[in-house]
CSV table of C-alpha atoms and ligand atoms in Angstrom, one decimal:
chain,number,residue,atom,x,y,z
A,1,MET,CA,22.3,38.6,42.9
A,2,ILE,CA,21.3,41.2,40.4
A,3,LEU,CA,23.9,43.9,39.7
A,4,ALA,CA,22.6,47.3,38.4
A,5,VAL,CA,23.9,50.7,37.7
A,6,ILE,CA,22.0,54.0,37.7
A,7,LYS,CA,23.0,57.7,37.7
A,8,ALA,CA,21.3,59.3,40.7
A,9,ASP,CA,21.5,60.9,44.1
A,10,ILE,CA,21.9,58.0,46.5
A,11,THR,CA,19.8,59.8,49.2
A,12,THR,CA,16.7,59.2,47.0
A,13,ILE,CA,17.1,55.4,46.7
A,14,GLU,CA,14.7,53.0,48.5
A,15,VAL,CA,16.7,49.9,49.5
A,16,ASP,CA,17.4,48.0,52.7
A,17,ALA,CA,20.7,49.9,53.0
A,18,ILE,CA,22.5,52.7,51.2
A,19,VAL,CA,26.2,52.8,51.7
A,20,ASN,CA,27.9,56.0,52.8
A,21,ALA,CA,31.5,56.9,51.8
A,22,ALA,CA,32.3,58.2,55.3
A,23,ASN,CA,35.5,59.1,57.1
A,24,SER,CA,36.9,57.5,60.3
A,25,SER,CA,35.4,60.1,62.6
A,26,LEU,CA,31.8,59.1,61.5
A,27,LEU,CA,30.9,62.7,62.2
A,28,GLY,CA,29.9,63.6,58.6
A,29,GLY,CA,31.8,65.6,56.0
A,30,GLY,CA,31.4,66.7,52.4
A,31,GLY,CA,30.4,64.8,49.2
A,32,VAL,CA,27.9,61.9,49.6
A,33,ASP,CA,28.6,61.8,53.4
A,34,GLY,CA,27.4,65.4,53.7
A,35,ALA,CA,24.3,64.7,51.6
A,36,ILE,CA,23.3,61.6,53.6
A,37,HIS,CA,23.7,63.4,57.0
A,38,ARG,CA,21.9,66.5,55.7
A,39,LYS,CA,18.9,64.7,54.3
A,40,GLY,CA,18.8,61.9,56.9
A,41,GLY,CA,18.7,64.2,59.8
A,42,LYS,CA,20.2,64.1,63.3
A,43,ALA,CA,19.2,60.5,64.0
A,44,ILE,CA,22.1,59.3,61.8
A,45,LEU,CA,24.7,61.5,63.6
A,46,GLU,CA,23.3,60.4,67.0
A,47,ALA,CA,23.7,56.7,66.0
A,48,CYS,CA,27.2,57.4,64.8
A,49,MET,CA,28.1,59.1,68.1
A,50,VAL,CA,26.9,55.9,69.9
A,51,ILE,CA,29.3,53.8,67.7
A,52,ARG,CA,32.1,56.3,68.4
A,53,SER,CA,31.6,56.0,72.1
A,54,LYS,CA,31.9,52.2,71.9
A,55,GLN,CA,34.7,51.7,69.3
A,56,GLY,CA,36.1,55.2,68.6
A,57,GLY,CA,34.9,55.6,65.0
A,58,CYS,CA,35.5,53.3,62.0
A,59,LYS,CA,38.9,52.3,60.5
A,60,THR,CA,39.6,52.5,56.8
A,61,GLY,CA,38.2,49.4,55.0
A,62,GLU,CA,35.7,48.7,57.8
A,63,ALA,CA,32.0,49.3,58.0
A,64,VAL,CA,29.3,50.1,60.6
A,65,ILE,CA,25.5,50.3,60.3
A,66,THR,CA,23.0,52.9,61.5
A,67,THR,CA,19.4,54.0,61.0
A,68,ALA,CA,18.7,55.9,57.9
A,69,GLY,CA,16.7,58.6,59.7
A,70,ASN,CA,14.5,60.5,57.3
A,71,LEU,CA,15.9,58.9,54.2
A,72,PRO,CA,13.8,56.5,52.1
A,73,SER,CA,16.2,53.6,52.7
A,74,LYS,CA,15.9,51.5,55.8
A,75,ASN,CA,19.6,51.7,57.0
A,76,VAL,CA,22.9,53.4,56.2
A,77,ILE,CA,26.1,51.3,56.1
A,78,HIS,CA,29.0,53.7,56.7
A,79,THR,CA,32.3,52.5,55.3
A,80,VAL,CA,35.6,54.4,55.1
A,81,GLY,CA,37.4,54.3,51.8
A,82,PRO,CA,41.2,54.8,51.4
A,83,VAL,CA,42.7,58.1,50.5
A,84,TRP,CA,44.6,57.7,47.1
A,85,ASN,CA,48.0,59.2,46.9
A,86,GLY,CA,49.7,57.2,44.2
A,87,GLU,CA,49.8,53.6,43.0
A,88,SER,CA,49.4,51.3,45.9
A,89,ALA,CA,48.3,47.6,46.3
A,90,GLU,CA,47.5,48.3,49.9
A,91,LYS,CA,44.9,51.0,49.0
A,92,GLU,CA,43.4,48.7,46.4
A,93,ALA,CA,42.9,46.0,49.0
A,94,LEU,CA,41.4,48.5,51.4
A,95,LEU,CA,38.9,49.6,48.8
A,96,ALA,CA,37.9,46.0,48.2
A,97,SER,CA,37.5,45.6,52.0
A,98,CYS,CA,35.0,48.5,52.0
A,99,TYR,CA,32.7,46.6,49.6
A,100,ARG,CA,33.3,43.2,51.2
A,101,ASN,CA,32.7,44.4,54.8
A,102,SER,CA,29.6,46.4,53.8
A,103,LEU,CA,28.2,43.2,52.1
A,104,LYS,CA,29.0,41.1,55.2
A,105,LEU,CA,27.2,43.6,57.5
A,106,ALA,CA,24.2,43.5,55.1
A,107,VAL,CA,24.1,39.7,55.4
A,108,GLU,CA,24.5,39.8,59.2
A,109,ASN,CA,21.5,42.1,59.3
A,110,ASN,CA,19.5,40.1,56.9
A,111,LEU,CA,19.4,43.0,54.3
A,112,LYS,CA,18.6,42.0,50.7
A,113,THR,CA,19.0,45.2,48.7
A,114,LEU,CA,21.9,47.5,48.7
A,115,ALA,CA,23.1,50.7,47.0
A,116,PHE,CA,26.7,51.7,46.8
A,117,PRO,CA,28.2,55.1,45.8
A,118,ASN,CA,31.6,55.2,44.1
A,119,ILE,CA,33.6,55.0,47.3
A,120,SER,CA,36.8,57.0,47.4
A,121,THR,CA,36.5,58.5,43.9
A,122,GLY,CA,35.6,62.0,45.0
A,123,ILE,CA,37.4,63.8,47.8
A,124,TYR,CA,39.7,60.8,48.3
A,125,HIS,CA,40.9,60.8,44.7
A,126,PHE,CA,41.0,57.1,43.9
A,127,PRO,CA,41.2,56.6,40.1
A,128,LYS,CA,37.7,56.0,38.8
A,129,ASP,CA,38.5,53.1,36.4
A,130,LYS,CA,40.5,51.2,39.0
A,131,ALA,CA,37.8,51.8,41.7
A,132,ALA,CA,35.0,50.6,39.4
A,133,GLU,CA,37.0,47.4,38.5
A,134,ILE,CA,37.6,46.7,42.2
A,135,ALA,CA,34.0,47.5,43.2
A,136,ILE,CA,32.4,45.2,40.6
A,137,ALA,CA,34.9,42.3,41.1
A,138,THR,CA,34.5,42.4,44.9
A,139,VAL,CA,30.7,42.4,44.8
A,140,ASN,CA,30.6,39.8,42.1
A,141,ASN,CA,33.0,37.5,43.9
A,142,PHE,CA,31.4,37.9,47.3
A,143,ALA,CA,31.3,34.5,49.0
A,144,GLU,CA,27.7,34.9,50.3
A,145,LYS,CA,26.3,36.7,47.2
A,146,GLY,CA,23.3,34.3,47.1
A,147,LYS,CA,22.1,35.9,50.3
A,148,ILE,CA,21.8,39.4,48.7
A,149,GLU,CA,19.1,40.0,46.1
A,150,LYS,CA,20.2,43.2,44.4
A,151,VAL,CA,23.2,45.6,44.4
A,152,ILE,CA,22.8,49.0,42.7
A,153,PHE,CA,25.9,51.0,41.9
A,154,VAL,CA,24.7,54.6,42.2
A,155,CYS,CA,26.9,56.9,40.1
A,156,PHE,CA,26.8,60.7,40.4
A,157,ASP,CA,28.9,61.7,37.4
A,158,ASP,CA,28.8,60.6,33.7
A,159,GLU,CA,32.4,59.2,33.8
A,160,ASN,CA,31.6,56.7,36.6
A,161,TYR,CA,28.3,55.8,35.1
A,162,LYS,CA,29.9,55.0,31.7
A,163,LEU,CA,32.6,53.0,33.4
A,164,TYR,CA,30.2,50.9,35.4
A,165,GLU,CA,27.8,50.4,32.4
A,166,GLU,CA,30.7,49.1,30.3
A,167,LYS,CA,32.2,46.8,33.0
A,168,LEU,CA,28.8,45.4,34.0
A,169,ASN,CA,27.9,44.6,30.4
A,170,ARG,CA,31.2,42.8,30.0
A,171,ILE,CA,30.6,40.5,33.0
A,172,LYS,CA,26.9,39.9,31.9
A,173,GLN,CA,27.9,38.7,28.4
B,201,AR6,N1,24.8,60.5,45.6
B,201,AR6,C1,25.6,59.6,45.0
B,201,AR6,N2,26.9,59.8,44.8
B,201,AR6,C2,27.4,61.0,45.3
B,201,AR6,C3,26.6,62.0,45.9
B,201,AR6,C4,25.2,61.7,46.1
B,201,AR6,N3,24.4,62.5,46.7
B,201,AR6,N4,27.4,63.0,46.2
B,201,AR6,C5,28.7,62.7,45.8
B,201,AR6,N5,28.7,61.5,45.2
B,201,AR6,P1,33.0,61.6,48.0
B,201,AR6,P2,35.2,59.9,49.0
B,201,AR6,C6,29.8,60.8,44.6
B,201,AR6,O1,33.9,62.7,47.9
B,201,AR6,O2,36.0,60.2,47.8
B,201,AR6,C7,33.6,63.2,52.7
B,201,AR6,O3,34.0,64.5,53.2
B,201,AR6,C8,31.0,61.5,44.1
B,201,AR6,O4,30.7,62.1,42.8
B,201,AR6,O5,31.6,61.8,48.6
B,201,AR6,O6,35.1,58.5,49.5
B,201,AR6,C9,33.8,62.1,53.8
B,201,AR6,O7,33.4,62.6,55.1
B,201,AR6,C10,32.0,60.4,44.1
B,201,AR6,O8,31.9,59.7,42.8
B,201,AR6,O9,33.7,60.4,49.0
B,201,AR6,C11,35.2,61.8,53.7
B,201,AR6,O10,36.0,62.7,54.4
B,201,AR6,C12,31.6,59.5,45.2
B,201,AR6,O11,30.3,59.9,45.5
B,201,AR6,C13,35.5,61.9,52.2
B,201,AR6,O12,34.6,62.8,51.7
B,201,AR6,C14,32.5,59.5,46.4
B,201,AR6,O13,32.9,60.9,46.6
B,201,AR6,C15,35.4,60.6,51.5
B,201,AR6,O14,35.8,60.8,50.2
């Protein structure tokens, strides 16, 4: 599995699935979620509504998959990150679950290339350094990583980009 980092808008990335930092309603919101729904069009919301009617949304740490509508990627995996409100091992475990459950869903759907945003580090206020550490370790230690060809960490701000670059260089050495 190749691990890469870029600074970009995730809605422009062509991969088998981009991951969305959603909320448990799956009805859209601000940040990367808003951008994905806006650019992907109503097909994504419609697919989310179908999932809502079957299972009532998506719990924190879990993931669901939909069409990517008008986006260049083939699918969108929606995962719900934890809201950070102070030091908590439980929140760290939930963030790791977001990455692990998204990867599992990719394997189940035979998807080979994935792009992750920096889940929970915006509106949900998870500390960026800790989040990057968890994201990279969880992806790198994923049990079925041989089944995924490439994971791109798509950063939107310089701080996250520098953190990922530094941490990825360290594990590649
Ligand atoms: N491409 C890539 N990354 C982005 C983009 C983009 N177009 N836009 C923002 N980011 P956030 P959260 C980065 O707030 O913290 C929504 O309302 C952003 O800089 O999108 O998990 C949902 O509906 C940050 O580093 O997600 C939820 O209610 C990262 O994406 C809530 O926000 C995540 O920031 C989820 O909060």
